[in-house]
Coordinates of C-alpha atoms and ligand atoms in Angstrom, one line a residue:
M24 CA 0.0 0.0 0.0
S25 CA 1.4 3.4 -0.9
F26 CA 0.4 6.4 1.1
N27 CA -0.5 9.9 -0.1
R28 CA -2.6 12.7 1.2
R29 CA -5.7 11.1 -0.1
T30 CA -5.2 7.8 1.8
P31 CA -8.1 7.6 4.2
L32 CA -7.0 8.0 7.8
L33 CA -8.7 4.8 8.9
A34 CA -6.9 2.8 6.2
L35 CA -3.7 4.4 7.2
A36 CA -4.2 3.6 10.9
A37 CA -5.2 0.0 10.1
A38 CA -2.1 -0.4 7.9
C39 CA 0.1 0.9 10.6
A40 CA -1.4 -1.4 13.2
L41 CA -1.0 -4.3 10.9
A42 CA 2.6 -3.4 10.2
A43 CA 3.1 -3.2 14.0
G44 CA 1.5 -6.6 14.4
L45 CA -1.4 -5.0 16.4
P46 CA -5.1 -5.4 15.9
A47 CA -6.5 -2.3 14.2
Q48 CA -8.2 -0.1 16.9
A49 CA -11.6 1.4 16.3
Q50 CA -11.5 5.1 15.8
T51 CA -14.1 7.6 16.7
A52 CA -14.4 10.8 14.7
M53 CA -15.9 14.0 16.2
R54 CA -16.5 17.5 14.9
S55 CA -15.8 20.8 16.5
S56 CA -16.2 24.4 15.2
I57 CA -15.5 28.1 15.7
S58 CA -17.0 31.1 14.0
V59 CA -13.7 32.9 13.5
A60 CA -10.6 32.0 11.4
Q61 CA -8.2 29.2 12.3
N62 CA -5.4 31.8 12.8
S63 CA -7.0 33.2 16.0
H64 CA -7.3 32.8 19.7
Q65 CA -10.2 30.4 19.2
G66 CA -8.4 28.5 16.4
V67 CA -5.4 27.9 18.6
G68 CA -7.8 26.7 21.3
I69 CA -9.6 24.0 19.2
D70 CA -6.3 23.0 17.5
V71 CA -4.6 22.3 20.8
F72 CA -7.8 20.5 22.0
A73 CA -7.8 18.1 19.1
K74 CA -4.1 17.5 19.4
E75 CA -4.4 16.8 23.1
V76 CA -7.4 14.5 22.7
D77 CA -5.5 12.6 20.0
K78 CA -2.5 12.2 22.2
R79 CA -4.3 11.3 25.4
T80 CA -6.5 8.7 23.7
N81 CA -3.6 7.2 21.7
G82 CA -5.2 8.3 18.5
R83 CA -8.5 6.5 19.1
I84 CA -10.5 9.8 19.1
K85 CA -9.9 12.2 16.2
I86 CA -11.5 15.6 16.2
Q87 CA -12.0 17.4 12.9
N88 CA -12.1 21.1 13.3
F89 CA -14.2 23.6 11.2
Y90 CA -13.3 27.2 11.1
S91 CA -14.7 30.6 10.0
G92 CA -18.3 29.6 10.6
S93 CA -18.2 26.9 7.9
L94 CA -20.6 24.8 10.0
G95 CA -22.7 27.9 10.8
G96 CA -22.6 30.8 13.3
E97 CA -22.3 30.4 17.0
L98 CA -26.1 30.1 17.7
Q99 CA -26.4 27.4 15.0
S100 CA -23.3 25.5 16.3
V101 CA -24.6 25.5 19.9
E102 CA -27.9 24.2 18.7
A103 CA -26.1 21.5 16.7
V104 CA -24.2 20.5 19.8
Q105 CA -27.3 20.4 21.9
L106 CA -29.0 18.2 19.2
G107 CA -25.9 16.0 18.8
T108 CA -25.5 16.6 15.1
Q109 CA -22.1 18.0 16.0
E110 CA -20.2 16.8 19.1
L111 CA -18.3 20.0 20.0
T112 CA -18.0 23.7 19.6
F113 CA -16.0 26.5 21.1
T114 CA -18.2 29.6 21.3
S115 CA -18.4 33.0 22.9
T116 CA -21.2 33.3 25.4
G117 CA -23.0 35.3 22.7
P118 CA -25.8 32.8 22.0
V119 CA -25.5 30.9 25.3
P120 CA -28.3 32.7 27.3
N121 CA -30.8 31.4 24.7
F122 CA -29.9 27.9 26.0
V123 CA -28.6 28.3 29.5
P124 CA -30.2 31.4 31.1
A125 CA -28.1 31.1 34.3
A126 CA -25.0 32.1 32.3
R127 CA -26.5 35.4 31.3
I128 CA -25.0 37.2 34.3
L129 CA -21.5 36.9 32.8
D130 CA -22.5 39.1 29.9
I131 CA -23.2 42.2 31.9
P132 CA -21.0 45.1 30.7
F133 CA -18.3 46.4 33.1
L134 CA -18.8 43.4 35.4
F135 CA -15.1 42.4 35.5
R136 CA -12.3 44.8 36.1
D137 CA -10.0 43.1 33.7
K138 CA -9.1 39.7 32.2
A139 CA -7.4 38.5 35.3
H140 CA -10.5 39.1 37.4
A141 CA -12.7 37.4 34.8
R142 CA -10.4 34.4 34.6
A143 CA -10.3 34.0 38.4
V144 CA -14.1 34.1 38.6
L145 CA -14.5 31.6 35.8
D146 CA -11.9 29.2 37.2
G147 CA -13.3 29.6 40.7
P148 CA -16.5 28.3 42.3
I149 CA -18.8 30.7 40.6
G150 CA -17.6 29.7 37.1
Q151 CA -17.4 26.1 37.9
D152 CA -21.0 26.0 39.3
L153 CA -22.1 27.7 36.1
L154 CA -20.5 25.0 34.0
K155 CA -22.7 22.5 35.7
E156 CA -25.8 24.5 34.7
F157 CA -25.2 23.3 31.1
E158 CA -25.8 19.7 31.9
S159 CA -29.6 19.8 32.2
K160 CA -29.7 21.5 28.8
G161 CA -28.0 18.7 26.9
F162 CA -24.4 20.0 27.1
K163 CA -21.2 19.0 28.9
A164 CA -19.4 22.3 29.3
L165 CA -15.7 21.2 29.4
A166 CA -14.2 24.5 30.4
W167 CA -14.4 28.3 30.3
G168 CA -12.2 29.8 27.7
E169 CA -12.0 33.4 26.5
N170 CA -13.1 35.5 23.6
G171 CA -11.6 38.7 25.1
V172 CA -12.5 42.3 26.1
R173 CA -14.8 43.9 23.6
H174 CA -14.3 47.3 22.0
M175 CA -16.4 49.3 19.5
T176 CA -15.7 50.0 15.8
N177 CA -17.6 51.9 13.2
S178 CA -17.2 53.7 10.0
K179 CA -19.5 56.7 10.7
R180 CA -17.6 58.8 13.2
A181 CA -14.9 58.9 15.9
V182 CA -16.5 57.8 19.1
N183 CA -14.8 59.6 22.0
A184 CA -17.6 59.7 24.5
P185 CA -20.8 57.8 25.1
D186 CA -22.9 60.6 23.4
D187 CA -21.1 59.8 20.1
L188 CA -22.8 56.4 20.1
K189 CA -26.3 57.8 19.9
G190 CA -28.1 56.6 16.8
L191 CA -25.2 54.4 15.6
K192 CA -26.6 51.2 14.1
M193 CA -24.4 48.5 15.5
R194 CA -24.3 44.8 14.9
T195 CA -24.5 42.9 18.2
M196 CA -24.4 39.3 19.1
E197 CA -27.7 37.4 19.5
N198 CA -27.4 38.1 23.3
P199 CA -30.2 39.6 25.3
V200 CA -28.0 41.1 27.9
H201 CA -25.8 43.0 25.4
I202 CA -28.8 44.1 23.5
A203 CA -30.5 45.6 26.6
A204 CA -27.2 47.3 27.7
Y205 CA -26.3 48.8 24.3
K206 CA -29.7 50.4 24.1
G207 CA -28.6 52.2 27.2
F208 CA -25.8 53.8 25.2
G209 CA -28.3 55.0 22.6
I210 CA -27.0 52.5 20.1
I211 CA -29.5 50.9 17.7
P212 CA -28.6 47.2 18.2
T213 CA -28.9 44.9 15.2
P214 CA -28.3 41.2 16.3
M215 CA -26.7 39.2 13.6
A216 CA -24.8 35.9 13.3
F217 CA -21.0 36.5 13.1
P218 CA -20.4 35.0 9.6
E219 CA -22.7 37.8 8.1
V220 CA -20.9 40.7 9.9
F221 CA -18.1 41.5 7.4
T222 CA -20.5 41.9 4.5
A223 CA -22.9 43.8 6.6
L224 CA -20.2 46.3 7.5
Q225 CA -18.9 46.4 4.0
Q226 CA -22.3 47.1 2.5
G227 CA -23.2 49.6 5.3
T228 CA -26.2 47.5 6.5
V229 CA -24.8 48.5 9.9
D230 CA -22.4 51.3 10.9
G231 CA -20.4 49.3 13.3
Q232 CA -19.8 46.4 15.6
E233 CA -18.1 45.5 18.8
N234 CA -15.6 42.7 19.4
P235 CA -12.2 41.9 21.1
L236 CA -9.0 42.9 19.3
S237 CA -8.4 39.2 18.6
V238 CA -11.6 39.0 16.6
I239 CA -11.2 42.4 14.9
M240 CA -7.8 41.2 13.6
A241 CA -8.8 37.6 12.7
A242 CA -11.9 38.9 10.8
K243 CA -9.9 41.7 9.1
F244 CA -12.6 44.3 10.1
D245 CA -9.9 46.9 9.6
Q246 CA -10.7 46.6 5.9
V247 CA -14.3 47.7 6.5
Q248 CA -14.1 49.9 9.6
K249 CA -12.4 53.2 10.2
H250 CA -12.7 54.0 13.9
L251 CA -11.8 51.8 16.8
S252 CA -12.7 53.1 20.3
L253 CA -11.1 51.2 23.2
T254 CA -14.2 51.1 25.2
G255 CA -13.5 47.7 26.8
H256 CA -17.2 47.8 27.7
V257 CA -17.7 44.1 28.3
Y258 CA -15.7 40.9 28.9
S259 CA -16.6 38.2 26.5
P260 CA -16.2 34.7 27.9
A261 CA -16.0 31.6 25.7
V262 CA -17.0 28.1 26.6
M263 CA -16.0 24.7 25.2
L264 CA -19.2 22.8 24.8
M265 CA -19.8 19.1 24.1
N266 CA -22.9 17.2 23.4
K267 CA -23.8 15.6 26.8
A268 CA -24.7 12.2 25.4
S269 CA -21.4 12.0 23.4
F270 CA -19.5 12.9 26.6
D271 CA -21.4 10.4 28.7
K272 CA -20.6 7.6 26.3
L273 CA -16.9 8.0 26.9
S274 CA -15.0 5.8 29.3
A275 CA -14.0 7.4 32.6
A276 CA -10.4 7.7 31.4
D277 CA -11.4 9.3 28.1
K278 CA -13.7 11.7 30.0
Q279 CA -10.7 12.8 32.0
A280 CA -8.7 13.1 28.8
F281 CA -11.2 15.5 27.3
L282 CA -11.3 17.6 30.5
D283 CA -7.5 17.7 30.6
A284 CA -7.3 18.5 26.9
A285 CA -9.8 21.4 27.4
K286 CA -7.5 22.8 30.2
E287 CA -4.6 22.8 27.8
A288 CA -6.8 24.4 25.1
V289 CA -7.8 27.2 27.4
K290 CA -4.2 28.0 28.3
A291 CA -3.3 28.4 24.7
N292 CA -6.5 30.3 24.0
R293 CA -5.9 32.8 26.8
A294 CA -2.2 33.2 26.0
R295 CA -3.1 34.1 22.4
V296 CA -5.7 36.7 23.6
D297 CA -2.9 38.3 25.7
E298 CA -0.6 38.3 22.7
D299 CA -3.3 39.8 20.5
D300 CA -4.2 42.5 23.1
A301 CA -0.5 43.4 23.4
K302 CA 0.0 44.0 19.7
G303 CA -3.5 44.7 18.5
V304 CA -3.6 48.5 18.6
T305 CA -0.2 48.8 16.8
E306 CA -1.3 46.3 14.2
L307 CA -4.7 47.8 13.6
R308 CA -3.3 51.3 13.4
S309 CA -0.7 50.2 10.8
K310 CA -3.7 48.8 8.8
G311 CA -5.2 52.2 8.7
M312 CA -7.7 52.2 11.6
Q313 CA -8.0 55.3 13.8
V314 CA -7.6 54.1 17.3
I315 CA -9.2 56.2 20.1
E316 CA -8.4 55.9 23.8
V317 CA -11.6 56.7 25.7
D318 CA -12.5 57.4 29.3
K319 CA -14.1 54.1 30.2
A320 CA -15.7 55.5 33.4
K321 CA -17.9 57.7 31.3
F322 CA -19.2 54.7 29.3
Q323 CA -19.8 52.9 32.5
A324 CA -21.7 55.8 33.9
A325 CA -23.9 56.0 30.9
L326 CA -25.2 52.5 31.8
T327 CA -26.3 53.5 35.3
P328 CA -30.0 53.2 34.5
V329 CA -29.5 49.8 32.8
Y330 CA -27.5 48.6 35.7
A331 CA -30.4 49.4 38.1
E332 CA -32.5 47.2 35.8
F333 CA -29.8 44.4 35.8
E334 CA -29.6 44.5 39.6
K335 CA -33.3 43.9 39.8
Q336 CA -33.2 41.1 37.2
F337 CA -30.1 39.2 38.5
G338 CA -30.1 40.2 42.1
K339 CA -27.6 42.9 43.3
A340 CA -26.0 40.3 45.7
N341 CA -25.2 38.0 42.8
I342 CA -23.6 40.8 40.7
D343 CA -21.6 42.0 43.7
K344 CA -20.4 38.5 44.4
I345 CA -18.7 38.5 41.0
R346 CA -17.6 42.1 41.1
N347 CA -16.0 41.7 44.5
F348 CA -14.5 38.3 43.9
K349 CA -10.8 38.1 44.9
Ligands
EAX415 O1 -16.7 34.4 19.2 O2 -20.1 36.9 17.3 C1 -19.2 37.5 17.8 O3 -19.1 38.8 17.8 C2 -18.1 36.8 18.6 O4 -17.4 37.6 19.3 C3 -17.2 36.1 17.6 O5 -18.0 35.2 16.7 C4 -16.2 35.2 18.2

């Protein structure tokens, strides 16, 4: 048998096993996806995950990764994982409240001081308890990862202060907490799946959007957006989701392998977010974006009425528990 790139993986594995005098081992194939490009903080996450699962299961479980929303946007992917038509996905919490309402609290703007604070909450008891909330909805949530700190871009005008946002038509995620909050800025929110955003910006269907530097770079939004305001208005968690039935079918050792692989994936994912944040402004400026440092406290103050509403909805004590977490 001669091998080339078209040789099916299974045939290859069987041939290797035969050559080694071993019985061919059954292989399981699974699929995972992200909505952004492979060369990104999320791409590195799922690539490391697939590699670690392969290694830790001695090649018995192969994960095929799909990038750039080729299996659909995040809402669609989460739905597919819930149904089991796709085993895994790595998604921002954008669409998550539609499936697991308990996780909504994490999407409140200005909830976390910075990434370190967010990571500590997610890795601590609050975050770990929230991961368990996914189980009754058909998911095994393997780990919290990170999408990053979101900033605003648009091609209408320089946004220096909250008032400049009034009347801007901005694409938002399909996330009820973001939508409610951004109305408080005077923005006209237009929820839309991520794979449609580039074209919507290009064609002027919306004036702007908001995303972490990692996403702005990976999606090349600099090509269709002029102004970037470093509003840092909300932390965007990500979560590695698996279909619950697929996870339950695994042996105890393989379950542990998946959980350990997810930990490695998150390390790589967060490290890449830090890297992107460190170089993002310079890179996006060099690509022609006008980058504006803003007084974040003013943007936070603009949301005071919305915050009063959130405190009623989520319970002030629950919000404070996260804000004051050390
Ligand atoms: O998860 O939809 C979004 O804006 C997300 O930030 C993006 O797809 C990466």
